[in-house]
Coordinates of C-alpha atoms and ligand atoms in Angstrom, one line a residue:
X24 CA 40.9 29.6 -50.2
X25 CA 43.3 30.1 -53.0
X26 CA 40.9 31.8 -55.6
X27 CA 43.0 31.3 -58.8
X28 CA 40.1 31.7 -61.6
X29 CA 37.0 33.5 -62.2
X30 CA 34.3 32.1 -63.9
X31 CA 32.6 34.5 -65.8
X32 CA 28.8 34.1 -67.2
X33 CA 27.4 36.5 -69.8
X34 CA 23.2 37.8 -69.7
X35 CA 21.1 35.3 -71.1
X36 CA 20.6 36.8 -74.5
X37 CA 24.1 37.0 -75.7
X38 CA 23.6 33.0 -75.6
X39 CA 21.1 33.4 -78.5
X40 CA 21.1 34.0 -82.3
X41 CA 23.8 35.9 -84.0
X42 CA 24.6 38.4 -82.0
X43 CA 26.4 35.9 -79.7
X44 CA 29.3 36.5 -81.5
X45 CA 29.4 39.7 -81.1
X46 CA 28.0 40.6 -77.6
X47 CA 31.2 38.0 -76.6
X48 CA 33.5 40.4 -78.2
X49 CA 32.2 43.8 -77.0
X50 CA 32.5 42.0 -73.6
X51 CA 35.8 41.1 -73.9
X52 CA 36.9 44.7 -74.9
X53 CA 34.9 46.0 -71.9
X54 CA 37.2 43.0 -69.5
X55 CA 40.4 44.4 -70.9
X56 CA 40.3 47.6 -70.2
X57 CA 38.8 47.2 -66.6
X58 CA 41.4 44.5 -66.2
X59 CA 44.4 47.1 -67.8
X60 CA 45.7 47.4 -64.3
X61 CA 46.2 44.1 -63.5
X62 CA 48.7 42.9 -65.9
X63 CA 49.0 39.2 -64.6
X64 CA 45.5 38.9 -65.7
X65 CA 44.8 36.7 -68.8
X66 CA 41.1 36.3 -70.0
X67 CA 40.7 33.1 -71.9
X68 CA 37.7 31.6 -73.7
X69 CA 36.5 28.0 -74.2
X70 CA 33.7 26.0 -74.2
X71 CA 31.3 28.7 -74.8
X72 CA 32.5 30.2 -71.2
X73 CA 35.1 33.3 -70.5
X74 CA 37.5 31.9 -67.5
X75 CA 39.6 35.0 -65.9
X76 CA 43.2 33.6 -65.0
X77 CA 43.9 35.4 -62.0
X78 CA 47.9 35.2 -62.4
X79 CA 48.5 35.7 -58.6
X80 CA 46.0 39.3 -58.5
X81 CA 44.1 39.6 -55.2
X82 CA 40.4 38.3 -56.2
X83 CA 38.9 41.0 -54.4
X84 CA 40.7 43.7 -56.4
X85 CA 39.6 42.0 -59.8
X86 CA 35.9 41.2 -58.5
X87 CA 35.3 45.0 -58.2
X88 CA 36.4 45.9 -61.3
X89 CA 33.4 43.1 -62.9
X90 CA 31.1 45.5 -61.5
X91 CA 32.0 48.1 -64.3
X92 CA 31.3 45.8 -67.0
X93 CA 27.2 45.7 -68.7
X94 CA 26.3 42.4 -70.1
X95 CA 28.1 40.6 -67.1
X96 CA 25.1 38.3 -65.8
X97 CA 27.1 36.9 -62.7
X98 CA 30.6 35.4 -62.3
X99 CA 31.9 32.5 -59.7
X100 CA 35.5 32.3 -57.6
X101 CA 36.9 28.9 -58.7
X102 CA 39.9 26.8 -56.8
X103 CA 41.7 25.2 -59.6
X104 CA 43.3 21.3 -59.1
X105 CA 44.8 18.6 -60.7
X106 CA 43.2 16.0 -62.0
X107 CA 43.7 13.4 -59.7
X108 CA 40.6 12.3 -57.8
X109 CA 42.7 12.6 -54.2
X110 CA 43.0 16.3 -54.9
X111 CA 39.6 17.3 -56.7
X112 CA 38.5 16.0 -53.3
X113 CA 40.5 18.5 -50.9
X114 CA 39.7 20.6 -52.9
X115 CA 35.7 20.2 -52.3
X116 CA 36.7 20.1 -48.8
X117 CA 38.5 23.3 -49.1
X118 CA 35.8 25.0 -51.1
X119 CA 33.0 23.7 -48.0
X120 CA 35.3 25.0 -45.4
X121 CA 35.0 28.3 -47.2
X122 CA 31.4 28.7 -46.5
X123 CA 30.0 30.9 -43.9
X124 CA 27.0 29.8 -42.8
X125 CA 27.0 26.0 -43.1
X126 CA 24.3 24.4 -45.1
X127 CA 22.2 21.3 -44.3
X128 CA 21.9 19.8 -47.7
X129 CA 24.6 19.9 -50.4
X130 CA 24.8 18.5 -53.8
X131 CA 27.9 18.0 -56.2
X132 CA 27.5 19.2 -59.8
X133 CA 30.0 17.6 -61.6
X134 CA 30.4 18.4 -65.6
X135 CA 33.2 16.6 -67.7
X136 CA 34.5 18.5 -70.5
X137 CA 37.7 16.2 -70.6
X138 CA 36.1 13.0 -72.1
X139 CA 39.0 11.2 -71.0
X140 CA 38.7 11.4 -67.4
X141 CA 38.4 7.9 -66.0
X142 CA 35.4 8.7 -64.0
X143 CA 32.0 9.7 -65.3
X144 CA 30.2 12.7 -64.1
X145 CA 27.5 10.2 -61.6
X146 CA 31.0 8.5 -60.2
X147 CA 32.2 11.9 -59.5
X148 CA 29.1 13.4 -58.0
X149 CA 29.1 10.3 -55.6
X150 CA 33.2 10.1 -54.3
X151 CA 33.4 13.8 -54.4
X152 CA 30.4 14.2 -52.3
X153 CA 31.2 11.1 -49.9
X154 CA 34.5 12.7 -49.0
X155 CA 32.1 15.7 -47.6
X156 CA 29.3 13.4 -45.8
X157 CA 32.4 11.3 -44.5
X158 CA 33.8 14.5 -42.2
X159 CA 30.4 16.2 -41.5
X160 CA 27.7 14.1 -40.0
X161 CA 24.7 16.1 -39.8
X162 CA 25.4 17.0 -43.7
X163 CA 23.0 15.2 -46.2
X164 CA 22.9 14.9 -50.0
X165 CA 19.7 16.7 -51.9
X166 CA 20.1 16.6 -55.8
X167 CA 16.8 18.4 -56.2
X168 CA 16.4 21.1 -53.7
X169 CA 20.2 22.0 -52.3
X170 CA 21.1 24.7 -49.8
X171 CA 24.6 24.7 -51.3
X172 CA 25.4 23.3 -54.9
X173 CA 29.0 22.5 -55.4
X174 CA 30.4 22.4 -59.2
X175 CA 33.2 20.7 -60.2
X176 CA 34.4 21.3 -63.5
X177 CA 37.1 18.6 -65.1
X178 CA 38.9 20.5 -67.8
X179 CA 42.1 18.6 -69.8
X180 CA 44.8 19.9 -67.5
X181 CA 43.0 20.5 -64.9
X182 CA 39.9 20.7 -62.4
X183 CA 37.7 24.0 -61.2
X184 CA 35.4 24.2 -57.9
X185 CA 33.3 26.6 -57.1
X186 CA 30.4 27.0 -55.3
X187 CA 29.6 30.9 -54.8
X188 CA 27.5 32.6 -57.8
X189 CA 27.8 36.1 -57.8
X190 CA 25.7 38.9 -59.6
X191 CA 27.0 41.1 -62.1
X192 CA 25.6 44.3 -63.4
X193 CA 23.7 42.9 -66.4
X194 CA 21.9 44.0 -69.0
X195 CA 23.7 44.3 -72.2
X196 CA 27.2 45.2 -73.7
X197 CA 28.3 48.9 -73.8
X198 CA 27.2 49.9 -77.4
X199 CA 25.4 46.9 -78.3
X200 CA 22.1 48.8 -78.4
X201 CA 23.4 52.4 -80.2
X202 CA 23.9 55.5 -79.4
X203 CA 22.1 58.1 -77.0
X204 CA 22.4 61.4 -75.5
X205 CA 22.0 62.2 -72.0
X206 CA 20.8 65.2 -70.7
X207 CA 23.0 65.4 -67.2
X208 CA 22.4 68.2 -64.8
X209 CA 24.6 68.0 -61.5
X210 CA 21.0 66.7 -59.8
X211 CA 20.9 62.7 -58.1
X212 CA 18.9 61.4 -60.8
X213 CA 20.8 62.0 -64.2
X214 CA 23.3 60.5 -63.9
X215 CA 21.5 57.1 -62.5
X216 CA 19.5 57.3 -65.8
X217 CA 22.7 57.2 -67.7
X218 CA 24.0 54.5 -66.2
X219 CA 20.9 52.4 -66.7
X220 CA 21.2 53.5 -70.4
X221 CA 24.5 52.5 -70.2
X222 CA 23.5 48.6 -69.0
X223 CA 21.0 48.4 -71.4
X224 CA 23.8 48.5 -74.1
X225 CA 23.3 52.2 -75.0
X226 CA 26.8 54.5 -75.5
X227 CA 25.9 57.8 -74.2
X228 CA 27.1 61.0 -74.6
X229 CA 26.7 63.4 -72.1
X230 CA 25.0 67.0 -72.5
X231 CA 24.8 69.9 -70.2
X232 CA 23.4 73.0 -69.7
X233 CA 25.3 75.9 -67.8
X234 CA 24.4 79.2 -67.3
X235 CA 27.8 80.8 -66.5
X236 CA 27.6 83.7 -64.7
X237 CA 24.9 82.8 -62.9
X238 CA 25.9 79.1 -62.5
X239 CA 29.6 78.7 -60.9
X240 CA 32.9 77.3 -62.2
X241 CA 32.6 74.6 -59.9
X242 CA 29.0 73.9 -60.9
X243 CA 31.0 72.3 -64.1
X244 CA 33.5 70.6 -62.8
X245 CA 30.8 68.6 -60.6
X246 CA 29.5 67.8 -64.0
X247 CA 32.6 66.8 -65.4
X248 CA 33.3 64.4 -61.9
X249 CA 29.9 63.2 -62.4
X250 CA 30.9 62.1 -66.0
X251 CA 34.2 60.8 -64.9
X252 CA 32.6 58.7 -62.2
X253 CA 30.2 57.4 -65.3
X254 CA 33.3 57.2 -67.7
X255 CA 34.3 54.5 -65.2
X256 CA 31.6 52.1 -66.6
X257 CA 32.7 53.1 -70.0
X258 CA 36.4 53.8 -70.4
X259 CA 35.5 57.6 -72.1
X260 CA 32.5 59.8 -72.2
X261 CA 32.0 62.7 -74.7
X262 CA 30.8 65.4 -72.7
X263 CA 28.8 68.8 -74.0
X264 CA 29.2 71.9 -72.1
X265 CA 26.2 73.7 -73.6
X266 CA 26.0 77.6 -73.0
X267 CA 22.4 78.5 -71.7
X268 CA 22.7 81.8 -70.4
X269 CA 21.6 83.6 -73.3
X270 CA 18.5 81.9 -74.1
X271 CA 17.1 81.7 -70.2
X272 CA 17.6 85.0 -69.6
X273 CA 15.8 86.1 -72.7
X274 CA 13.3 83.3 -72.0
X275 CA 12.9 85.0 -68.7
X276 CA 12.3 88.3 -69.7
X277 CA 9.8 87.3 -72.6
X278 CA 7.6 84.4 -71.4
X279 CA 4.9 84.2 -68.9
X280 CA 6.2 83.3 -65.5
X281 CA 4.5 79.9 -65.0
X282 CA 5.4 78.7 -68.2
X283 CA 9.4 79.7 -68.4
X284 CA 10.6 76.0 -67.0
X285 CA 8.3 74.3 -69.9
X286 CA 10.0 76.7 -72.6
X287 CA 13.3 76.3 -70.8
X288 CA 13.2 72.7 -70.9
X289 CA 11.5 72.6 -75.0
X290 CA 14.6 74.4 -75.7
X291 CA 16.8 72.4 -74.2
X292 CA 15.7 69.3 -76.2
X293 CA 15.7 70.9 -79.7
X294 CA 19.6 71.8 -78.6
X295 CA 20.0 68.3 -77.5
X296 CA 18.9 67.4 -80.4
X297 CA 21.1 69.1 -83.1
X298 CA 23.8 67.9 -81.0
X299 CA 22.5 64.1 -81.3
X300 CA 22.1 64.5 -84.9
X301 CA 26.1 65.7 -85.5
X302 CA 26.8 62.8 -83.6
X303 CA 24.7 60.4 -85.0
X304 CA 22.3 59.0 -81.8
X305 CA 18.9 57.9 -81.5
X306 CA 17.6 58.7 -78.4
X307 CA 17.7 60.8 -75.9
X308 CA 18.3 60.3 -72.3
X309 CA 17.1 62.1 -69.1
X310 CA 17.1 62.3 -65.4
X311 CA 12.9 62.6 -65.2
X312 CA 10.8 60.7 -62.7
X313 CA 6.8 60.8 -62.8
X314 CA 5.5 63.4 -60.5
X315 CA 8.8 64.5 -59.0
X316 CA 8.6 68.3 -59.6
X317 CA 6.3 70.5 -61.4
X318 CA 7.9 69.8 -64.9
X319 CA 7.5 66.1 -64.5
X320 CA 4.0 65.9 -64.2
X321 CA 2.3 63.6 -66.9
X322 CA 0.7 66.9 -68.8
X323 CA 4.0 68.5 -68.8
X324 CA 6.1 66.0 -69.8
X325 CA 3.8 65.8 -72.6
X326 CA 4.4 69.5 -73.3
X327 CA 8.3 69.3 -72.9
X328 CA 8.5 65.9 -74.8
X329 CA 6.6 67.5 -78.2
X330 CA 9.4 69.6 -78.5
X331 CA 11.7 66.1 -79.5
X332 CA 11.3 64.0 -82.3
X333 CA 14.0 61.1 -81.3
X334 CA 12.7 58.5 -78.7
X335 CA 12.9 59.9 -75.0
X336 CA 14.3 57.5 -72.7
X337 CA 13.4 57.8 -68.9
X338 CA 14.4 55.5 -67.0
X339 CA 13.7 56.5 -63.7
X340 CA 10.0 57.3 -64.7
X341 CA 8.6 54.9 -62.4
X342 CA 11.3 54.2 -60.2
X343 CA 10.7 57.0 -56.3
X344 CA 13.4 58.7 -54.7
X345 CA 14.9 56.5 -52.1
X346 CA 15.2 53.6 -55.0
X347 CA 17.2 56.3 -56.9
X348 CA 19.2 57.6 -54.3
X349 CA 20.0 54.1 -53.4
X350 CA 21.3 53.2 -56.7
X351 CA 23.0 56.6 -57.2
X352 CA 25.4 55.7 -53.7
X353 CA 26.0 52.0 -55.3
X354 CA 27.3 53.3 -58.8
X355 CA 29.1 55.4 -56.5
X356 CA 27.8 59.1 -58.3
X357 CA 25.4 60.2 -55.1
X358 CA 28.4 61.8 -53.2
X359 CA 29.1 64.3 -56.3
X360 CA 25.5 65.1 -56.8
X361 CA 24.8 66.0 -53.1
X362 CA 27.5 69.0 -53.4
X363 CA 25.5 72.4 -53.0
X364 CA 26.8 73.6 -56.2
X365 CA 23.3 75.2 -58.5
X366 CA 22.7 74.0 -61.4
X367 CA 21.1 76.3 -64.1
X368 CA 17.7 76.1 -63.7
X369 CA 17.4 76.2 -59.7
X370 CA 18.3 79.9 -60.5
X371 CA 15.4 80.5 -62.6
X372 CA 12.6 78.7 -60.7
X373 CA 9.2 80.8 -60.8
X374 CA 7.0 81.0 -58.2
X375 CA 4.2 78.7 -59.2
X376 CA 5.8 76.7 -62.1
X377 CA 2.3 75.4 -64.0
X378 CA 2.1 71.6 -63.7
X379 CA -0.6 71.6 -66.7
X380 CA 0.5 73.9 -69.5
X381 CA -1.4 73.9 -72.5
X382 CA 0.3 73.1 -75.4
X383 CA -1.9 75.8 -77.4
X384 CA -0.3 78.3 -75.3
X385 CA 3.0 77.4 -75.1
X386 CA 3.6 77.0 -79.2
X387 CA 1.7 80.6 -79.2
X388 CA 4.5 82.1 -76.9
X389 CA 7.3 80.1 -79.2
X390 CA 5.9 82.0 -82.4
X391 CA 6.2 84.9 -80.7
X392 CA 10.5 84.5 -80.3
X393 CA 10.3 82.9 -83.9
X394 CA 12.5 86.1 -84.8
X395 CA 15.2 85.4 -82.2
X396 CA 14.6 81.8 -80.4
X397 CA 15.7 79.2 -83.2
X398 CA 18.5 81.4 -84.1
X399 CA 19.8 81.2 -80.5
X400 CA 19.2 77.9 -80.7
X401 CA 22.0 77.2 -83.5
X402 CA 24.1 79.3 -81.3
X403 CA 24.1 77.6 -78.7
X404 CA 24.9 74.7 -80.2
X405 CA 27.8 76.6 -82.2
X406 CA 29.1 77.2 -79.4
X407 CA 29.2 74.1 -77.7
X408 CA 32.5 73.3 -76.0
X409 CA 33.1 69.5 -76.1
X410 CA 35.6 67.7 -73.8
X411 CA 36.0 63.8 -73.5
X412 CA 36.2 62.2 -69.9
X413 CA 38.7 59.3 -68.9
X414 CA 37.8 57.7 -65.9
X415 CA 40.2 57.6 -62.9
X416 CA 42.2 54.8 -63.0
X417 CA 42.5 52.4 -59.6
X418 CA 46.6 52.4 -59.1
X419 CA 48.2 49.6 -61.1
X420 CA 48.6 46.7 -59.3
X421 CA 52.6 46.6 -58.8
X422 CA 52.8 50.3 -57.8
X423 CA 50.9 48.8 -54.6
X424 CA 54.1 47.9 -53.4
Ligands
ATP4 P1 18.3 65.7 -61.7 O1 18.5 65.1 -60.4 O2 18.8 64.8 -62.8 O3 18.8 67.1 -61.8 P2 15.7 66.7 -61.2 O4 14.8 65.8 -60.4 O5 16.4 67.8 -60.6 O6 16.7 65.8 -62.0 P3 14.7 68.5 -63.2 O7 15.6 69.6 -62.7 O8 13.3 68.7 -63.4 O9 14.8 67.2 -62.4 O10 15.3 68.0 -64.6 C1 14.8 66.9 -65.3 C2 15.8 66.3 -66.2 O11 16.2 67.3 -67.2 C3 17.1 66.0 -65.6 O12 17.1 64.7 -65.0 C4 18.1 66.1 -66.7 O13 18.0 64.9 -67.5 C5 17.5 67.3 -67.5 N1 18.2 68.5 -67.0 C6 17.8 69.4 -66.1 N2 18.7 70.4 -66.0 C7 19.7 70.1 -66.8 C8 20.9 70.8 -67.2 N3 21.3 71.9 -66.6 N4 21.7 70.2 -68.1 C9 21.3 69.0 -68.7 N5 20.2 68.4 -68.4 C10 19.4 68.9 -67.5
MG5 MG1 18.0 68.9 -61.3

């Protein structure tokens, strides 16, 4: 089937209010630069609807690159016609012979935007659906409950069909919800949590922790392929290379064994912190799961969390492990995350990390390193090293061949 438009439908909430405005054009910026390598592309609005012009690009090349952009509720192939009634009718037939498995029931959706078609939308429905029940007996009309619901669009110059209803990521527009920090080790689950974030309209800025020597060179790079893979769903990511040495291995001399992960992690939010303050975001996001390890048990999350004052967003909290794993392979960040490479804090696991610390205890210990521990903190942060991630671009289309 000659698939020479896609039809494009935006979530359900950008249809509302005033932000409609808005959410359209935050889209549209998100369509350009997935579409950037396929020049013959041309995205086009009217009647309330974005229409991709395909321009000759291979559908399947273009479909895949929808998949990168939040706020898309689903899209729809379309075979585009003239306007005379002979033709909107092979097309039909053409758009039926398309399906795989064939239905029993059918209905045509006609909708007339071009009020001066000579045929009304009822007239339509009926020859356009006749020319189908004429070549396939067993084939019967349902209008209320159809296996397969044909639309037929009549636009001034010309008619769409399309029958196939696709989904789209969702949620909302990159950015349309603020900004957020995410806290990304080189684990599975990170890195899903920031792209959830990332559908539900929040920009995010990536933080992480490395304890060079102890952590490896390539330890860093996963992060920074990790973030690349991410920066894919958001043209750039700003990514924070935090150094961590200095305050785990002090943390580790000074703090009671059992406790180190819950000071480890306190101090890793108060750094994440002064970072989201410099750059101006609201939340912070992380990787944690309920239950999943010692540290993200319901009493220690409390006890981590205190440390924060902005919101802590968690995605994943209720989500288990296969559900993460499975969405970590789809957004195509699960083959990174499974290298071998440690990440900081595997290094400095205790023996019995406590899954109950007392909060009592833990702010005793912390007034204990007042001298040295807050101090370290603004170092860390000083020294900071910030990089911004471009995603890898698919090959423009031309150089193909
Ligand atoms: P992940 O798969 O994301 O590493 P995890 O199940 O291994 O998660 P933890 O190691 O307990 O869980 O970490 C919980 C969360 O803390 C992570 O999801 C991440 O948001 C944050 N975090 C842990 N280590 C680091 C790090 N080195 N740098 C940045 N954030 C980290
Ligand atoms: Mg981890």
């Amino acid at each position: 089937m000659n698939k020479d438009i896609i039809l494009l439908r935006l979530g359900e909430l950008t249809l509302k209010g005033r932000n409609r405005h808005r959410f359209e054009t935050q889209v549209q910026q998100q369509l350009k630069r997935v579409l950037q390598p396929f020049p013959s592309v041309t995205i086009r609005h009217e009647y309330g609807r974005v229409y991709l012009d395909l321009g000759g690009s291979e559908y399947a090349a273009v479909a895949r690159q929808l998949d990168k952009v939040f706020g898309l509720h689903s899209y729809s192939p379309a075979i585009r016609c003239g306007l005379r009634l002979e033709e909107i009718q092979t097309s039909v037939r053409e758009a039926f012979a398309e399906i795989q498995v064939k239905p029993r029931t059918f209905k045509i959706s006609a909708r007339r935007v071009n009020k001066k078609f000579p045929y009304d939308t009822y007239e339509l429905n009926r020859l356009l659906g006749g020319t189908l029940l004429e070549q396939h007996e067993d084939l019967q009309v349902d209008v209320h409950n159809p296996e397969l619901d044909i639309r037929v669009e009549i636009r001034e110059q010309e008619a769409l069909v399309f029958s196939e209803v696709v989904p789209g990521p969702g949620g909302f527009p990159l950015g349309s919800n603020g900004k957020a920090m995410l806290m990304l080790s080189g684990g599975i689950d990170s890195p899903v949590a920031g792209w959830l974030a990332m559908r539900k309209g929040l920009r995010v800025q990536a933080v992480h922790f490395h304890s060079f020597p102890y952590t490896s060179e390539r330890a860093k790079l996963k992060v920074i392929d990790l973030t690349r893979t991410l920066a894919g769903y958001a043209g750039k990511i700003t990514l924070h290379m935090v150094p961590f040495t200095d305050i785990q291995t002090r943390l580790k001399q000074e703090c009671r064994d059992n406790l180190l992960i819950t000071m480890m992690r306190r101090a890793m939010f108060r750094i994440t912190e002064q970072l989201a303050a410099r750059q101006e975001a609201l939340a912070i996001v992380t990787g944690e799961s309920l239950g999943q390890v010692a540290s993200q048990t319901l009493p220690s999350m409390h006890v981590i969390g205190a440390a924060a004052t902005l919101p802590l967003i968690r995605p994943l909290i209720t989500l288990d492990k296969a559900e993460i794993t499975a969405m970590a392979e789809r957004i195509g960040t699960y083959p990174i995350s499974i290298l071998p490479y440690e990440d900081c804090c595997t290094l400095f696991v205790p023996k019995s990390p406590s899954t109950n610390p007392n909060i009592h205890a833990v702010e005793r210990q912390e007034r204990y390193m007042e001298e040295w521990l807050p101090e370290a903190i603004r170092t860390a942060v000083e020294q900071t090293e910030t990089m911004y991630i471009v995603p890898e671009q698919p090959e423009k289309e031309d150089s193909l061949f």
